[in-house]
XYZ file of C-alpha atoms in Angstrom:
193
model
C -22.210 259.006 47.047
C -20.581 256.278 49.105
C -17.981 255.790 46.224
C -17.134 259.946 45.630
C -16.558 259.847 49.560
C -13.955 256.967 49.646
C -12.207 258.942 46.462
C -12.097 261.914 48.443
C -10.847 260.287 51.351
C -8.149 258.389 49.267
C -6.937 261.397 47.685
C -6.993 263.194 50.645
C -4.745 260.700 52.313
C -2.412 260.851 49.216
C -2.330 264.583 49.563
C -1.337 264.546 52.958
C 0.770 262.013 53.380
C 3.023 262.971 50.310
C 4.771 265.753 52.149
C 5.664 263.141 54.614
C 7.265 260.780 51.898
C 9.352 263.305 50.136
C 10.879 264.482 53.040
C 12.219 261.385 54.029
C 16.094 261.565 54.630
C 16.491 258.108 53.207
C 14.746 258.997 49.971
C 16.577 262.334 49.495
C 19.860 261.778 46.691
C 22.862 260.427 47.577
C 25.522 263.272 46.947
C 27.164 262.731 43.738
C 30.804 262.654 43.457
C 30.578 266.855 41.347
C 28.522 268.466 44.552
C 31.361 266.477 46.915
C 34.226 268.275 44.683
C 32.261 271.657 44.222
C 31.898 271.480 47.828
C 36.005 271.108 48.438
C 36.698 273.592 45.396
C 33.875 275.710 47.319
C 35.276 275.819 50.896
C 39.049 275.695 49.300
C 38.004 279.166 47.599
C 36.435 280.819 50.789
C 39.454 280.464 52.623
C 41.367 282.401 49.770
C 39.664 285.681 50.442
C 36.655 288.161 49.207
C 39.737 289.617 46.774
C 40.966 285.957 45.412
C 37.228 284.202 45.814
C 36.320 284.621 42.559
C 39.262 284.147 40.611
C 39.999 280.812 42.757
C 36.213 279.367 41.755
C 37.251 279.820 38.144
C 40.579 278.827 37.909
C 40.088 275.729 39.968
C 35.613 274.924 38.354
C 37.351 275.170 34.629
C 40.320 272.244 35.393
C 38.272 268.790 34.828
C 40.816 267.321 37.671
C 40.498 270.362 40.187
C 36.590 270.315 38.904
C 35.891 266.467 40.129
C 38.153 266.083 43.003
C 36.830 263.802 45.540
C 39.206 263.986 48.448
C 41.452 267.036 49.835
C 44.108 264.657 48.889
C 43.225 264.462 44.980
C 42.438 268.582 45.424
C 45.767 269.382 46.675
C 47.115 267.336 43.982
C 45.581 268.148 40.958
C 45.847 271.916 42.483
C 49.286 271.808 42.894
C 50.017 270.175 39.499
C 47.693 272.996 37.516
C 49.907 275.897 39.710
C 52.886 274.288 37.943
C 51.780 273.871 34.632
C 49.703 277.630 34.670
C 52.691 279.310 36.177
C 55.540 277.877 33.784
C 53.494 279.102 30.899
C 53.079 282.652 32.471
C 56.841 282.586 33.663
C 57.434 281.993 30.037
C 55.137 284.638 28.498
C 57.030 287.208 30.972
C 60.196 285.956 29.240
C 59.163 286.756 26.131
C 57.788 290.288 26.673
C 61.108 290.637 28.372
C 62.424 289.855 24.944
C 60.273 291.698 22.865
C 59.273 294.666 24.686
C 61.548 296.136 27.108
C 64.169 297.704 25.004
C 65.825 299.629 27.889
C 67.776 297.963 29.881
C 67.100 299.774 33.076
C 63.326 297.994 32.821
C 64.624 294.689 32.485
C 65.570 294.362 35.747
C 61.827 294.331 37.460
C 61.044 292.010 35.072
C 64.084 289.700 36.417
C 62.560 289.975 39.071
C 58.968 288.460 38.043
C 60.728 286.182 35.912
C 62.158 284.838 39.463
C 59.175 284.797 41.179
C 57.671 282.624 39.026
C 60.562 280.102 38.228
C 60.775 280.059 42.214
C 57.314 279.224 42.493
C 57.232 276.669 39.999
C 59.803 275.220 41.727
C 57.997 274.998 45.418
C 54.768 274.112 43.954
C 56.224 270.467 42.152
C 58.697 270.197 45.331
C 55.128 270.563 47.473
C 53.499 268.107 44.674
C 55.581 265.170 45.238
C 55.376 265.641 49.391
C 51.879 265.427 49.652
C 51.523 261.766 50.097
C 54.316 261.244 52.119
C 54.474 264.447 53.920
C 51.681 266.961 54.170
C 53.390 269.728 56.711
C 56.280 269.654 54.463
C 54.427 270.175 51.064
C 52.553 272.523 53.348
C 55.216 274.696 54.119
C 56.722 274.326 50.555
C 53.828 275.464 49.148
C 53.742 278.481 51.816
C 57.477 279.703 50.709
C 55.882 279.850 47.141
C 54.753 283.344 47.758
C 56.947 284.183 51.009
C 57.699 288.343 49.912
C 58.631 287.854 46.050
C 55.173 288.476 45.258
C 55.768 292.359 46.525
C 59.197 292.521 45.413
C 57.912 291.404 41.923
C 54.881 294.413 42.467
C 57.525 296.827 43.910
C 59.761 296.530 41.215
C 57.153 296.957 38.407
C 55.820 300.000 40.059
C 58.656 302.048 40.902
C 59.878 301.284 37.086
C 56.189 302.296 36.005
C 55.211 299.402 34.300
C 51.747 299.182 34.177
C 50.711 296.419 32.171
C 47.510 295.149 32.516
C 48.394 291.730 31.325
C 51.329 291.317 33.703
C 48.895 292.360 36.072
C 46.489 289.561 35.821
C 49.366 286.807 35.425
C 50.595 288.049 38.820
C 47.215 287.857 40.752
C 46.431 284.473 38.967
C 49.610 283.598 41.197
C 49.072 285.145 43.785
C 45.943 282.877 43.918
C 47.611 279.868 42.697
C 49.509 280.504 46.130
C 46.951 280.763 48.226
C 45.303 277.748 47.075
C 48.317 275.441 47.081
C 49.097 276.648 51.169
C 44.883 275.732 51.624
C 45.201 272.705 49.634
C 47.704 271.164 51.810
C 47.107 272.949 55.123
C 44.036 270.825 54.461
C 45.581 267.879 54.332
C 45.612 265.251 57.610
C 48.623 265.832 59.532
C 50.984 263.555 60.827
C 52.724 263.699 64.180
């Protein structure tokens, strides 16, 4: 009897005192270097917007270098570098449906426009790029003139020509997003005074 008392009292003591050991702070895991960059990618995607939240998460979870960036540093500059690359090949996708598609002239002209928008952005998102090390409020408000009223001239234009393209669409509100990431990315950034 003696001997099933002292094994209930052990395994009570184990019971109870478990609880107690697995809630210990210092035993809990260390954050690992993906929850540290889902956490940036995470609070970088907030800040975009309910309309641009979802959009941001994927475009900037399905880069590997966005994906597993461990500083807002290496975010704003792997973020910046995918806005270049993804927006050169949509500037050059709108240059070939201007190409191939718009046979009257009077409807190339909105797509000039796009076409601009784009280059133009391209443009302020490597100028903003190559400032972020040296100068974060500059590549901060580079990155802010990427999408300063072309994005509504570029809408404006389309509309009033009636082009409704549901492909155009999407390239524009991928940079529209691309946008707002690169002006969080480096507003983010420690500023120097």
């Amino acid at each position: 009897m003696a001997s099933s008392l002292n094994d209930w009292m052990m395994l009570m003591t184990l019971f109870l005192s478990l609880p107690l050991y697995s809630a210990s702070p210092a035993l809990a895991p260390a954050p690992t270097p993906t929850s540290l960059s889902n956490n940036l990618v995470e609070s970088t995607c907030n800040k975009t917007g309910d309309e641009l939240y979802t959009l941001c998460m994927q475009i900037l979870e399905s880069n590997p270098e966005t994906a597993s960036a461990s500083s807002p540093l290496d975010l704003a500059k792997a973020a910046l570098n995918l806005a270049v690359d993804d927006t050169q090949v949509d500037s050059n996708k709108l240059r070939v449906l201007l190409k191939t598609k718009i046979t009257q002239p009077e409807l190339s002209e909105p797509f000039d426009i796009c076409v601009n928008w784009f280059d133009m952005a391209v443009g302020q998102f490597g100028i903003s790029s190559k400032e972020v090390d040296e100068d974060p409020e500059t590549a901060n408000y580079d990155a802010a003139l990427a999408n300063s009223h072309e994005s509504s001239d570029c809408e404006n234009a389309l509309a009033s020509a009636g082009i409704h393209l549901p492909q155009i669409e999407a390239m524009i509100k991928r940079l529209e997003c691309f946008c707002r990431i690169a002006y969080i990315v480096t507003d983010a950034l420690p500023q120097e005074f």
